[in-house]
Amino acid sequence: MRKSILAFIQNTSFKGEKLLAILLDPDKTSLDKLPEMASRIENLKANFIFVGGSFVENGITDLFVKTLKTHSEIPVILFPGDFSQLTNHADALLFLSLLSGRNPEYLIEQQIKSVPFLKNSTLEIIPTGYILIDGGTNSSVLKMSNTKPISQENIQLAVDTAVAGMYKGKQLIYLEAGSGAKVPVNSQIISAVKKHINIPLIVGGGIKTKEQLNNAFENGADLVVVGTAFENNNSFKF
Ligand code: 1GP
């Protein structure tokens, strides 16, 4: 039987160990680059590969993950911008609800649209509360979701949103500054949210340096996601 990815994340979080995921956007990475990318991810000792994006062409994620799987054994977790990005070639799915936003499309509509696929799927489905924090740019996820992020100063709102997500039954909370964010989620928000939840915490968006990575970990992130810095720099390392 396949091991549960959620159980693995819960377990490492419980032990205080830290996890790294590299995000690949099928819209930005061509298939012929995948062998090289996969070996770079392997060298970074990343625990997961996240696959997804805000504006991925319909249908390309399936072949993307299938090809990726021929080059890497690292578990692939879907991080989809919409329900068309689902594929059984991945191992798990972050079943996201955009809790910081007030757009029903990303709170429940996309989730309903995914059910016909998921009913017959082998994907491990991981209920995840997704919270956008202002990263100083009009990120793709903001444009696509047409929602407002939580200000970096509004720690209370970030905490209450995360705790509400936990009470609603989410298994993970994901604090997102947006891909290519000028500023990552700040330390105060990470540590305050971590203090008030007892489920694992994911942090991503705008993390480019080892200092920023360690800062997120030290303040309570269990899993950090890096996309742009890896994509843009062939010799990227932490
Ligand atoms: C994952 O969207 C982020 O949470 C990725 O952000 O591309 O800025 O690393 P970057």
Short mmCIF file of C-alpha atoms and ligand atoms in Angstrom, two decimals:
data_model
loop_
_atom_site.label_atom_id
_atom_site.label_comp_id
_atom_site.label_asym_id
_atom_site.label_seq_id
_atom_site.Cartn_x
_atom_site.Cartn_y
_atom_site.Cartn_z
CA MET A 1 0.00 0.00 0.00
CA ARG A 2 1.16 3.52 -0.80
CA LYS A 3 2.19 5.56 2.20
CA SER A 4 0.11 8.61 2.99
CA ILE A 5 1.79 11.89 2.13
CA LEU A 6 -0.32 13.78 4.65
CA ALA A 7 0.70 11.34 7.39
CA PHE A 8 4.35 11.86 6.41
CA ILE A 9 3.98 15.67 6.63
CA GLN A 10 2.16 15.40 9.97
CA ASN A 11 4.82 13.12 11.30
CA THR A 12 7.76 15.30 10.26
CA SER A 13 5.96 18.37 11.61
CA PHE A 14 5.40 16.59 14.92
CA LYS A 15 9.12 15.75 15.10
CA GLY A 16 10.05 19.35 14.25
CA GLU A 17 11.74 18.32 11.00
CA LYS A 18 11.57 20.58 7.96
CA LEU A 19 10.46 19.86 4.41
CA LEU A 20 11.21 21.50 1.07
CA ALA A 21 9.07 21.47 -2.08
CA ILE A 22 10.06 22.78 -5.49
CA LEU A 23 7.19 24.16 -7.55
CA LEU A 24 7.12 23.54 -11.29
CA ASP A 25 4.61 25.40 -13.43
CA PRO A 26 3.75 23.37 -16.57
CA ASP A 27 3.12 26.65 -18.34
CA LYS A 28 6.67 27.87 -17.79
CA THR A 29 8.67 24.65 -18.01
CA SER A 30 8.95 22.80 -21.30
CA LEU A 31 8.95 19.01 -21.29
CA ASP A 32 12.48 18.79 -22.68
CA LYS A 33 13.80 20.63 -19.61
CA LEU A 34 12.32 18.08 -17.21
CA PRO A 35 15.28 15.64 -17.06
CA GLU A 36 17.64 18.46 -16.06
CA MET A 37 15.12 19.99 -13.66
CA ALA A 38 14.46 16.62 -12.05
CA SER A 39 18.14 16.05 -11.39
CA ARG A 40 18.55 19.56 -9.96
CA ILE A 41 15.60 18.92 -7.65
CA GLU A 42 17.17 15.62 -6.64
CA ASN A 43 20.44 17.43 -5.80
CA LEU A 44 18.58 19.92 -3.62
CA LYS A 45 17.19 16.95 -1.67
CA ALA A 46 13.69 18.36 -2.02
CA ASN A 47 11.01 16.22 -0.40
CA PHE A 48 8.26 17.01 -2.89
CA ILE A 49 7.67 18.43 -6.31
CA PHE A 50 4.60 20.64 -6.48
CA VAL A 51 3.05 21.02 -9.92
CA GLY A 52 0.60 23.74 -10.81
CA GLY A 53 0.10 27.32 -11.85
CA SER A 54 -2.48 30.02 -12.25
CA PHE A 55 -2.70 29.99 -16.03
CA VAL A 56 -1.87 26.49 -17.20
CA GLU A 57 -3.15 25.52 -20.65
CA ASN A 58 -5.94 22.99 -20.41
CA GLY A 59 -4.78 19.38 -20.51
CA ILE A 60 -0.99 19.85 -20.43
CA THR A 61 -0.53 18.92 -16.76
CA ASP A 62 -1.28 15.27 -17.45
CA LEU A 63 1.60 14.77 -19.90
CA PHE A 64 3.81 17.05 -17.82
CA VAL A 65 3.48 14.94 -14.67
CA LYS A 66 3.65 11.68 -16.62
CA THR A 67 6.97 12.79 -18.16
CA LEU A 68 8.26 14.15 -14.85
CA LYS A 69 7.55 10.78 -13.22
CA THR A 70 9.85 9.04 -15.71
CA HIS A 71 12.73 11.23 -14.48
CA SER A 72 12.11 11.48 -10.75
CA GLU A 73 10.93 9.38 -7.85
CA ILE A 74 10.20 12.35 -5.63
CA PRO A 75 6.48 12.44 -4.78
CA VAL A 76 4.50 14.85 -6.93
CA ILE A 77 1.78 16.93 -5.29
CA LEU A 78 -0.68 18.85 -7.43
CA PHE A 79 -1.08 22.49 -6.52
CA PRO A 80 -3.70 23.39 -9.11
CA GLY A 81 -4.92 26.79 -10.21
CA ASP A 82 -8.13 25.17 -11.41
CA PHE A 83 -9.83 21.81 -11.78
CA SER A 84 -8.46 21.19 -15.29
CA GLN A 85 -5.01 20.61 -13.77
CA LEU A 86 -5.83 17.24 -12.23
CA THR A 87 -4.02 14.07 -13.23
CA ASN A 88 -3.71 10.60 -11.76
CA HIS A 89 -0.01 10.56 -12.61
CA ALA A 90 0.61 12.63 -9.47
CA ASP A 91 0.64 11.20 -5.95
CA ALA A 92 -1.46 13.71 -4.07
CA LEU A 93 -3.56 16.82 -4.47
CA LEU A 94 -3.70 19.92 -2.30
CA PHE A 95 -7.48 20.34 -2.27
CA LEU A 96 -7.31 24.09 -1.86
CA SER A 97 -9.88 26.54 -0.55
CA LEU A 98 -8.86 30.16 -0.89
CA LEU A 99 -9.88 31.19 2.63
CA SER A 100 -8.49 34.73 2.47
CA GLY A 101 -10.74 35.51 -0.52
CA ARG A 102 -14.45 36.02 -0.88
CA ASN A 103 -14.81 34.57 -4.34
CA PRO A 104 -17.14 31.54 -4.32
CA GLU A 105 -15.40 30.19 -7.41
CA TYR A 106 -12.28 29.42 -5.34
CA LEU A 107 -14.06 28.64 -2.09
CA ILE A 108 -16.34 25.91 -3.46
CA GLU A 109 -17.16 26.07 -7.20
CA GLN A 110 -13.83 24.74 -8.51
CA GLN A 111 -13.93 22.05 -5.83
CA ILE A 112 -17.35 20.88 -7.02
CA LYS A 113 -16.17 20.88 -10.64
CA SER A 114 -13.28 18.59 -9.67
CA VAL A 115 -15.51 15.88 -8.19
CA PRO A 116 -16.35 13.96 -11.39
CA PHE A 117 -12.60 13.44 -11.88
CA LEU A 118 -11.74 12.82 -8.24
CA LYS A 119 -14.48 10.25 -7.65
CA ASN A 120 -12.54 7.83 -9.86
CA SER A 121 -9.08 9.02 -9.00
CA THR A 122 -6.16 7.45 -7.17
CA LEU A 123 -4.90 10.81 -5.88
CA GLU A 124 -4.51 11.32 -2.17
CA ILE A 125 -6.71 14.33 -1.45
CA ILE A 126 -5.41 16.71 1.20
CA PRO A 127 -7.84 19.41 2.43
CA THR A 128 -5.80 22.61 2.53
CA GLY A 129 -6.67 26.12 3.69
CA TYR A 130 -4.97 28.54 1.30
CA ILE A 131 -4.33 32.05 2.59
CA LEU A 132 -2.93 34.86 0.49
CA ILE A 133 -0.74 37.41 2.20
CA ASP A 134 0.28 40.61 0.39
CA GLY A 135 3.66 39.95 -1.20
CA GLY A 136 3.98 43.41 -2.76
CA THR A 137 3.05 42.36 -6.30
CA ASN A 138 -0.15 41.78 -8.20
CA SER A 139 0.57 38.06 -8.35
CA SER A 140 -1.06 35.68 -10.82
CA VAL A 141 -3.14 34.09 -8.10
CA LEU A 142 -4.55 37.50 -7.15
CA LYS A 143 -5.35 38.31 -10.76
CA MET A 144 -6.91 34.95 -11.39
CA SER A 145 -8.89 34.71 -8.18
CA ASN A 146 -9.92 38.37 -8.18
CA THR A 147 -9.51 38.53 -4.41
CA LYS A 148 -7.65 40.75 -1.98
CA PRO A 149 -4.69 39.40 0.03
CA ILE A 150 -4.36 39.87 3.77
CA SER A 151 -1.98 42.71 4.64
CA GLN A 152 1.41 41.74 6.12
CA GLU A 153 0.47 43.96 9.08
CA ASN A 154 -2.83 42.26 9.82
CA ILE A 155 -1.48 39.39 11.88
CA GLN A 156 -4.76 38.90 13.72
CA LEU A 157 -6.73 38.39 10.52
CA ALA A 158 -4.14 35.93 9.20
CA VAL A 159 -4.28 33.97 12.46
CA ASP A 160 -8.08 33.96 12.67
CA THR A 161 -8.37 32.88 9.03
CA ALA A 162 -5.94 30.00 9.60
CA VAL A 163 -7.70 28.90 12.80
CA ALA A 164 -11.10 29.07 11.06
CA GLY A 165 -9.62 26.84 8.35
CA MET A 166 -8.46 24.37 10.97
CA TYR A 167 -11.89 24.35 12.62
CA LYS A 168 -13.43 23.72 9.20
CA GLY A 169 -11.33 20.56 9.01
CA LYS A 170 -8.41 21.56 6.80
CA GLN A 171 -5.42 19.31 7.35
CA LEU A 172 -2.82 21.85 6.21
CA ILE A 173 -2.62 25.64 6.20
CA TYR A 174 -0.74 27.28 3.33
CA LEU A 175 0.45 30.89 3.72
CA GLU A 176 1.13 32.24 0.24
CA ALA A 177 2.77 35.54 -0.69
CA GLY A 178 2.24 34.80 -4.39
CA SER A 179 4.67 33.53 -6.97
CA GLY A 180 7.44 36.06 -7.58
CA ALA A 181 6.47 38.04 -4.47
CA LYS A 182 8.75 40.97 -3.63
CA VAL A 183 8.46 40.12 0.05
CA PRO A 184 7.81 36.66 1.47
CA VAL A 185 5.30 36.13 4.29
CA ASN A 186 6.84 37.89 7.31
CA SER A 187 8.16 36.15 10.43
CA GLN A 188 5.47 37.56 12.72
CA ILE A 189 2.64 36.11 10.66
CA ILE A 190 4.34 32.73 10.33
CA SER A 191 5.06 32.42 14.04
CA ALA A 192 1.65 33.74 15.16
CA VAL A 193 -0.21 31.36 12.83
CA LYS A 194 1.98 28.45 13.87
CA LYS A 195 1.31 29.18 17.54
CA HIS A 196 -2.45 28.97 17.04
CA ILE A 197 -2.82 25.89 14.86
CA ASN A 198 -2.00 22.27 15.51
CA ILE A 199 -1.80 21.19 11.88
CA PRO A 200 1.25 21.51 9.60
CA LEU A 201 2.04 24.88 8.06
CA ILE A 202 3.20 25.47 4.47
CA VAL A 203 4.80 28.78 3.48
CA GLY A 204 5.63 29.96 -0.04
CA GLY A 205 6.03 32.92 -2.35
CA GLY A 206 9.10 35.11 -2.88
CA ILE A 207 11.60 32.86 -1.10
CA LYS A 208 14.91 33.23 -2.92
CA THR A 209 17.71 32.88 -0.39
CA LYS A 210 18.89 30.46 2.25
CA GLU A 211 18.27 33.17 4.88
CA GLN A 212 14.64 33.54 3.82
CA LEU A 213 14.21 29.77 3.80
CA ASN A 214 15.70 29.40 7.27
CA ASN A 215 13.70 32.34 8.54
CA ALA A 216 10.46 30.66 7.45
CA PHE A 217 11.55 27.37 9.06
CA GLU A 218 12.72 28.99 12.29
CA ASN A 219 9.43 30.83 12.67
CA GLY A 220 7.36 27.69 12.30
CA ALA A 221 6.94 26.70 8.64
CA ASP A 222 6.97 22.91 8.35
CA LEU A 223 7.18 22.92 4.57
CA VAL A 224 8.55 25.69 2.36
CA VAL A 225 7.75 25.96 -1.34
CA VAL A 226 10.17 27.55 -3.82
CA GLY A 227 9.31 28.16 -7.47
CA THR A 228 10.66 31.24 -9.24
CA ALA A 229 14.14 31.22 -7.67
CA PHE A 230 14.64 27.61 -8.78
CA GLU A 231 13.20 28.22 -12.25
CA ASN A 232 15.29 31.32 -12.96
CA ASN A 233 18.63 30.14 -11.73
CA ASN A 234 20.27 26.96 -13.03
CA SER A 235 22.78 26.90 -10.24
CA PHE A 236 20.24 27.67 -7.54
CA LYS A 237 21.02 26.05 -4.23
CA PHE A 238 20.26 26.56 -0.58
C1 1GP B 1 4.51 28.79 -3.82
O1 1GP B 1 3.64 30.40 -5.26
C2 1GP B 1 4.73 30.03 -4.51
O2 1GP B 1 3.81 29.03 -2.67
C3 1GP B 1 5.97 29.99 -5.31
O3 1GP B 1 6.47 31.26 -5.17
O4 1GP B 1 7.62 31.37 -7.33
O5 1GP B 1 7.94 33.13 -5.59
O6 1GP B 1 8.91 30.85 -5.26
P1 1GP B 1 7.83 31.66 -5.87
#
